[in-house]
mmCIF file of C-alpha atoms in Angstrom:
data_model
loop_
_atom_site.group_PDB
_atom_site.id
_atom_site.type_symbol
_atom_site.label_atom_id
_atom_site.label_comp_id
_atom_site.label_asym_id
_atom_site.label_seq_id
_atom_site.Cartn_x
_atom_site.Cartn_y
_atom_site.Cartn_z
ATOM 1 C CA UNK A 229 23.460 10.713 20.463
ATOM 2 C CA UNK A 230 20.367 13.118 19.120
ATOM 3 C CA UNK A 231 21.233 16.998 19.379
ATOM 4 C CA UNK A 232 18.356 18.774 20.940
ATOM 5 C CA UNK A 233 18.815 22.932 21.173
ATOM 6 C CA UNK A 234 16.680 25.435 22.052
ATOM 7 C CA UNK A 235 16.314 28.988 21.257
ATOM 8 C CA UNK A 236 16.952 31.438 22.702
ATOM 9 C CA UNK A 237 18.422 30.058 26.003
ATOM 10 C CA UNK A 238 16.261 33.486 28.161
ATOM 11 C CA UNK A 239 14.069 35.896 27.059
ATOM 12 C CA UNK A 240 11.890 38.936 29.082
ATOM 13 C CA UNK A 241 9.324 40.283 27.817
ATOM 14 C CA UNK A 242 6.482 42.794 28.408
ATOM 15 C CA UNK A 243 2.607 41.677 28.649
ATOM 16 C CA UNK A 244 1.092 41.374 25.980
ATOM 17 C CA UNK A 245 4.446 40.990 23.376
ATOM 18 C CA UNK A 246 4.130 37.726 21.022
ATOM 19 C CA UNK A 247 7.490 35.501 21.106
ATOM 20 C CA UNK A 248 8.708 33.018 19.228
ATOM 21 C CA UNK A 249 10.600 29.770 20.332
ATOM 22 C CA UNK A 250 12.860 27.318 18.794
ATOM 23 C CA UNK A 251 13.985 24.370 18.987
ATOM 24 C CA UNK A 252 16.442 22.413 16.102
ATOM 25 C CA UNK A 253 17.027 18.620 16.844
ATOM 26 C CA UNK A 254 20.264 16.824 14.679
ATOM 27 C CA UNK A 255 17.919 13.226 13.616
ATOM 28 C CA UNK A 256 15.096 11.600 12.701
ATOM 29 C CA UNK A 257 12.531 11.761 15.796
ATOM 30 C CA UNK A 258 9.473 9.924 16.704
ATOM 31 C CA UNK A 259 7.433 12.417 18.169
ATOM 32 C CA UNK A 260 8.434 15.933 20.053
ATOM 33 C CA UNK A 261 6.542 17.528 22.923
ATOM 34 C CA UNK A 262 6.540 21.062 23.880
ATOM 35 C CA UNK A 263 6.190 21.631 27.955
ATOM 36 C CA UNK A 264 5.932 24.520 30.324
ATOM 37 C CA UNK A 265 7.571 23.778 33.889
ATOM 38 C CA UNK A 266 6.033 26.382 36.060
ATOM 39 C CA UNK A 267 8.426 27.750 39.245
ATOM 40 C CA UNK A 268 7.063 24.552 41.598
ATOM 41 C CA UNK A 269 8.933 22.110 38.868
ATOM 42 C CA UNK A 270 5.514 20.558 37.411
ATOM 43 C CA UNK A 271 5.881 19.724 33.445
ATOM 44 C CA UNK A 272 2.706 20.946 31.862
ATOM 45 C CA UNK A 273 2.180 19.403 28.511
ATOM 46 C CA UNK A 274 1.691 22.135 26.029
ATOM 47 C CA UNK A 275 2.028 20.189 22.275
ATOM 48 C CA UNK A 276 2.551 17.045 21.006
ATOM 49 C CA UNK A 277 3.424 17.860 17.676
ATOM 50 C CA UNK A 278 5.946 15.213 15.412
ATOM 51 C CA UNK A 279 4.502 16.992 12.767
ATOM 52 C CA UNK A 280 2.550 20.152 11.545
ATOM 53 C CA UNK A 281 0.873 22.636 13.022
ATOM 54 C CA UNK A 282 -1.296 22.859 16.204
ATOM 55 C CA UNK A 283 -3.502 25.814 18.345
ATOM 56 C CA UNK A 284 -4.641 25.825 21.982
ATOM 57 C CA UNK A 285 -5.710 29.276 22.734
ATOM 58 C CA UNK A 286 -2.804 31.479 22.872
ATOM 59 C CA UNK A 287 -0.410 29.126 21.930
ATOM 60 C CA UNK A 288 0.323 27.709 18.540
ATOM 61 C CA UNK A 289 3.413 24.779 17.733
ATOM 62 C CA UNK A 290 4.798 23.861 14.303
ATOM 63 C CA UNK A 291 6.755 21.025 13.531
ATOM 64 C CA UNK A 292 8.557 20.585 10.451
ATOM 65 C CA UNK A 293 10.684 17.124 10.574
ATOM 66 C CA UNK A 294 12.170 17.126 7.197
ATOM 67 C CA UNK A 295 14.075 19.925 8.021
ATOM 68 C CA UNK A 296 14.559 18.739 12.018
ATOM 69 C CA UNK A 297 12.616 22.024 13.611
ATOM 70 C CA UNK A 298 9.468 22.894 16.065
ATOM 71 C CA UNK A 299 8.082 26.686 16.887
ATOM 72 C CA UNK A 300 6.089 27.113 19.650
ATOM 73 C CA UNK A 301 4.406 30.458 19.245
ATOM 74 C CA UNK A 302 3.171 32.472 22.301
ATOM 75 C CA UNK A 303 0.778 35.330 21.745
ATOM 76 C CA UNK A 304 -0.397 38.201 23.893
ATOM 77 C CA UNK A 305 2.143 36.898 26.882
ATOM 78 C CA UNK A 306 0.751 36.915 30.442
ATOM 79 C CA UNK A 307 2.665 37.255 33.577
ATOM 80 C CA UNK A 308 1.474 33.987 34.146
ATOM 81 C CA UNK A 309 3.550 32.612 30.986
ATOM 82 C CA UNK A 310 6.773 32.714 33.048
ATOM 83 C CA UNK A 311 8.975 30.092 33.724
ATOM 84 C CA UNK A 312 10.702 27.535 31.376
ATOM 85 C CA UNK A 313 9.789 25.858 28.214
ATOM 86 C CA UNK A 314 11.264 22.709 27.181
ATOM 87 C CA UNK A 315 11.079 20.294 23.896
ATOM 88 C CA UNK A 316 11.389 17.246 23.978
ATOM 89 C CA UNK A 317 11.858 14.626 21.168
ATOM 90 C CA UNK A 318 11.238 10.763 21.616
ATOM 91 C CA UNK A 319 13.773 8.361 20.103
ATOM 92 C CA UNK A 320 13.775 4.310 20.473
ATOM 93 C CA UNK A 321 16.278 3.884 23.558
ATOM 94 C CA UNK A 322 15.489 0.144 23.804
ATOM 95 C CA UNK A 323 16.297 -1.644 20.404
ATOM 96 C CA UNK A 324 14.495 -4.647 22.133
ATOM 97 C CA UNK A 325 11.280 -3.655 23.001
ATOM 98 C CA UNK A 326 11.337 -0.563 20.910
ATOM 99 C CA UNK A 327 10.900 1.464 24.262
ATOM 100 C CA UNK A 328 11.021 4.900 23.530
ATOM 101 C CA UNK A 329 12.918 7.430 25.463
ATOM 102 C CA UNK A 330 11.923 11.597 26.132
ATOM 103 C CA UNK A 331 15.274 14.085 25.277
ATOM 104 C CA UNK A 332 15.132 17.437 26.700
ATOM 105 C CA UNK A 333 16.282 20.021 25.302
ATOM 106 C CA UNK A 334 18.234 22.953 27.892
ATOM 107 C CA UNK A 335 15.143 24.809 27.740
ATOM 108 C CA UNK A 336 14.152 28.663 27.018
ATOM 109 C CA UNK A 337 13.397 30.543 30.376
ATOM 110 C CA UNK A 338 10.599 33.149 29.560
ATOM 111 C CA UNK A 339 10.104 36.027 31.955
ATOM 112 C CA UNK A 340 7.182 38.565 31.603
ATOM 113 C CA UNK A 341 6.971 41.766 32.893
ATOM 114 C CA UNK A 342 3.891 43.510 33.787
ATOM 115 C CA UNK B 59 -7.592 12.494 33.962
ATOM 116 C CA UNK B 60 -4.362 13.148 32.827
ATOM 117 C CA UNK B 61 -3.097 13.086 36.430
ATOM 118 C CA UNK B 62 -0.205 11.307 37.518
ATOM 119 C CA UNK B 63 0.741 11.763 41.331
ATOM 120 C CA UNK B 64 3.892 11.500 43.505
ATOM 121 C CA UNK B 65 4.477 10.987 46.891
ATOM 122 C CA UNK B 66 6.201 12.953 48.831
ATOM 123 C CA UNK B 67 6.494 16.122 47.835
ATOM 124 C CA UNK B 68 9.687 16.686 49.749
ATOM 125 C CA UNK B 69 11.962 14.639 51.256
ATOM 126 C CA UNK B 70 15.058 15.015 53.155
ATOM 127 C CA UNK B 71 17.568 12.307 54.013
ATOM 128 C CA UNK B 72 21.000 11.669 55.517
ATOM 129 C CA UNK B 73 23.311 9.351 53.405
ATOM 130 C CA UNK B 74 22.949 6.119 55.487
ATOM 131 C CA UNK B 75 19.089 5.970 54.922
ATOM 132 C CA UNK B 76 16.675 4.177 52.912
ATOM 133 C CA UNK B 77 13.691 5.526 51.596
ATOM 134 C CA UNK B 78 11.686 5.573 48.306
ATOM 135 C CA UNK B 79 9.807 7.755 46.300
ATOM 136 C CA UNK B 80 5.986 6.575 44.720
ATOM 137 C CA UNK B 81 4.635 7.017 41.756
ATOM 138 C CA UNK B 82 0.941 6.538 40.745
ATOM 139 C CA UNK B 83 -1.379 6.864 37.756
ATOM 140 C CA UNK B 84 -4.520 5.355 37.154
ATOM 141 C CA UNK B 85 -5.323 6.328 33.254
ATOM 142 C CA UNK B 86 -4.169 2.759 31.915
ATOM 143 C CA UNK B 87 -0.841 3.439 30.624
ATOM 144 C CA UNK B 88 1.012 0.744 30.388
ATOM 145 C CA UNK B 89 4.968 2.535 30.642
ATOM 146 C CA UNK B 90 6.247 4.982 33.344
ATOM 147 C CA UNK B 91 9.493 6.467 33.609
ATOM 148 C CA UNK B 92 12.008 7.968 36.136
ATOM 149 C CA UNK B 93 13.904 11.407 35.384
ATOM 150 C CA UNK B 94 16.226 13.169 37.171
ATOM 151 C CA UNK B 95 15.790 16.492 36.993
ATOM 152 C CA UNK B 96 19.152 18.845 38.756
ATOM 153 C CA UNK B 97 18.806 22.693 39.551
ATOM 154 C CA UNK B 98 18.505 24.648 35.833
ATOM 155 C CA UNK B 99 19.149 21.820 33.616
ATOM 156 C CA UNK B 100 16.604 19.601 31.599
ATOM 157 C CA UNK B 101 15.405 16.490 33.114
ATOM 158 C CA UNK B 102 17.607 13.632 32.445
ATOM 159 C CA UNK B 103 15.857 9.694 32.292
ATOM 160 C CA UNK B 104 16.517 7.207 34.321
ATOM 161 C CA UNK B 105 14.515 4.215 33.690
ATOM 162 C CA UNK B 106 11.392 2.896 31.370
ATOM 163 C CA UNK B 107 9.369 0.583 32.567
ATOM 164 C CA UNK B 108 7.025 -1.085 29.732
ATOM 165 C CA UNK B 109 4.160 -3.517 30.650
ATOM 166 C CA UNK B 110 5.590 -3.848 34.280
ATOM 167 C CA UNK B 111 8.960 -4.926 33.136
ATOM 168 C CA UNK B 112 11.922 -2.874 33.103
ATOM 169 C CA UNK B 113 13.024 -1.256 29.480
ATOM 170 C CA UNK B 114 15.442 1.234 29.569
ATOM 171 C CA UNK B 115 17.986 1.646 32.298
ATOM 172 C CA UNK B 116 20.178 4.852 31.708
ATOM 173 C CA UNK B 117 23.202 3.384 33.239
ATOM 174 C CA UNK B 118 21.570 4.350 37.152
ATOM 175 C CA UNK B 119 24.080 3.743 40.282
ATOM 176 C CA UNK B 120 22.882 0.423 41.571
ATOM 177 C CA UNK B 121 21.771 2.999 44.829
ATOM 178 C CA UNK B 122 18.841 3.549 43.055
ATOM 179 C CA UNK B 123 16.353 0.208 42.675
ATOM 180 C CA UNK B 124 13.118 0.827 40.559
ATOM 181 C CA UNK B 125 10.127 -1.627 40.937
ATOM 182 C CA UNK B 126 6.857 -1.859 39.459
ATOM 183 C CA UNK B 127 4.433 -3.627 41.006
ATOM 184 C CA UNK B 128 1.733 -3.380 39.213
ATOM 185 C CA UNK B 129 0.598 -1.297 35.827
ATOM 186 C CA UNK B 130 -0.517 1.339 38.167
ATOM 187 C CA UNK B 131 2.389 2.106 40.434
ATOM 188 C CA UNK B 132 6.134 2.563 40.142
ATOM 189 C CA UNK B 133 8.640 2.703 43.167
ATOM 190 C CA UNK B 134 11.977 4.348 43.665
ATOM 191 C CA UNK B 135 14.294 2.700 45.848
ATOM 192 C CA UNK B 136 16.864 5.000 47.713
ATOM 193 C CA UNK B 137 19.843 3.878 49.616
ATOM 194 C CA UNK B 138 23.209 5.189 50.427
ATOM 195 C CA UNK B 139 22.733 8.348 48.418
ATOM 196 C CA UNK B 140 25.458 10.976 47.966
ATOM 197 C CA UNK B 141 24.994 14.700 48.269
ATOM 198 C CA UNK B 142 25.084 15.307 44.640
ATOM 199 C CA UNK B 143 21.982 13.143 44.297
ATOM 200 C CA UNK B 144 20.205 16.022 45.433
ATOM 201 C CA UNK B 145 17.236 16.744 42.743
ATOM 202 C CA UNK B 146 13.944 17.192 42.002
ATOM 203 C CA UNK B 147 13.133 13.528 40.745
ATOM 204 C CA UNK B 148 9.941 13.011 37.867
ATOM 205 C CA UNK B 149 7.782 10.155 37.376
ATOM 206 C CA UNK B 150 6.100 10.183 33.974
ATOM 207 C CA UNK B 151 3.693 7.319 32.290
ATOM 208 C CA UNK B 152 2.312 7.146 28.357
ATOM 209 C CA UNK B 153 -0.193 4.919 26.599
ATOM 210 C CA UNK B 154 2.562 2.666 25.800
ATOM 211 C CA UNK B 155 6.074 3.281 24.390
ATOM 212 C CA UNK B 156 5.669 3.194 20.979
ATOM 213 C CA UNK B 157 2.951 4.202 18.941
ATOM 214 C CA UNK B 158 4.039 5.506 15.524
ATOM 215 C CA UNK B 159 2.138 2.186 13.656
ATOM 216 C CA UNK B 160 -1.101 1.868 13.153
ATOM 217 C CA UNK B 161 -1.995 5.075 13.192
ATOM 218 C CA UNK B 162 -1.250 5.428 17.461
ATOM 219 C CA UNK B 163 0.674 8.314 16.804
ATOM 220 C CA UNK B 164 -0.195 9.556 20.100
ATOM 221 C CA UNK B 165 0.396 6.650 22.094
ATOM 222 C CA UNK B 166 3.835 7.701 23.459
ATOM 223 C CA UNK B 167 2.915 11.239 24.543
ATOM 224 C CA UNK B 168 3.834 11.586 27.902
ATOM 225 C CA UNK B 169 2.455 12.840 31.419
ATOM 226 C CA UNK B 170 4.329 14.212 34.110
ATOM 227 C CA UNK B 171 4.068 13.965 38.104
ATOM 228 C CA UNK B 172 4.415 17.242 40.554
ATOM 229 C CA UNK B 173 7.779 15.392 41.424
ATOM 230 C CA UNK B 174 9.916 14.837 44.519
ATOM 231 C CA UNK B 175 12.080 17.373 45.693
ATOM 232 C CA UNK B 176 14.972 15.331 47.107
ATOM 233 C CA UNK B 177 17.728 16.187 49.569
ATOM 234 C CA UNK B 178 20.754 14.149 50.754
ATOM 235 C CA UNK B 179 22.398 15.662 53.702
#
């Protein structure tokens, strides 16, 4: 089945430091999401980004599916930026109906430091 | 309202019990989805559920019985759990499960629920 890794696996920073996080996937994808799952488990939908490049605020995503890779780019990190990011990329699971299906990859847990 | 809500929150139960876990949107998507989601690892899915009928099913221990009643709602069925079936458990729904024709390219993002934190004693 589909590859999904992320990149790196933990990272601290201080406030205010930009980061950078990646995540390489080994096929052909439908779409990929980018989510933040704060410390009481909720999945907050950051991106969904198959392809190109996208801004909300702070937070930037680029997709580039010819060569199987997303960034999601955090600037100016706030304390409130910890916890763990996931990608996700959507493949058909269901050959029948054409249902998709959501892999995850292991995720990038981001710590802050005030 | 991108909300979709689950109910309980928390739940503890002993092996011989049955229980379930709801799920609830009301944003017209027409596929939800199960994930299983253990203690520092990504969530895993369990089932897709696609205009009410049921899609995908990740080769699930017959112990757990999805249902969806209606477009709206979707039901986990617990029974005779096992310790290690201890998780936090995710309900998620999208506009429908595909969506890369026609120019619906966003038709398969999907929304998650707060979750149920689940406990088998």
């Amino acid at each position: 089945g589909i590859q999904v890794e992320q990149s790196p696996p933990d990272l601290i920073l201080q406030e205010g430091a930009n980061s950078t996080l990646r995540c390489n996937f080994s096929d052909s994808v439908n779409n990929l999401q980018w989510f933040h799952q704060n410390p009481w488990g909720q999945l907050i939908n950051l991106f969904y980004i198959p392809s190109g490049t996208k801004q909300n605020g702070r937070l930037s995503a680029t997709t580039v599916a010819t060569e199987r890779y997303s960034l999601l780019y955090i600037s100016s990190s706030q304390t409130t930026d910890s916890g763990v990011y996931f990608c996700a990329v959507g493949i058909i699971g269901s050959e029948i109906q054409g249902a998709q299906k959501l892999v995850f990859g292991q995720g990038t847990r981001l710590t802050i430091n005030p | 309202d991108t909300e979709v809500t689950q109910t309980p929150k928390h739940l503890v139960m002993g092996m011989t019990n049955k229980k379930s876990l709801k799920c609830e949107q009301h944003m017209g998507h027409r596929a939800m989805y199960w994930y299983k989601q253990k203690a520092k690892k990504p969530p895993e899915l369990m089932f897709v559920y696609s205009y009410e009928k049921l899609s995908i099913n990740e080769s699930v221990p017959s112990r757990f019985s999805p249902e969806c009643p209606n477009s709206s709602l979707l039901n986990l069925h617990l029974h005779a759990l096992q310790p290690e079936d201890s998780a936090l458990y995710l309900c998620a729904s999208s506009l429908d499960v595909v969506g890369l024709a026609e120019g619906k390219s966003s038709y398969n993002e999907q929304f998650f629920g707060p979750g149920t934190r689940l406990t088998v004693l």
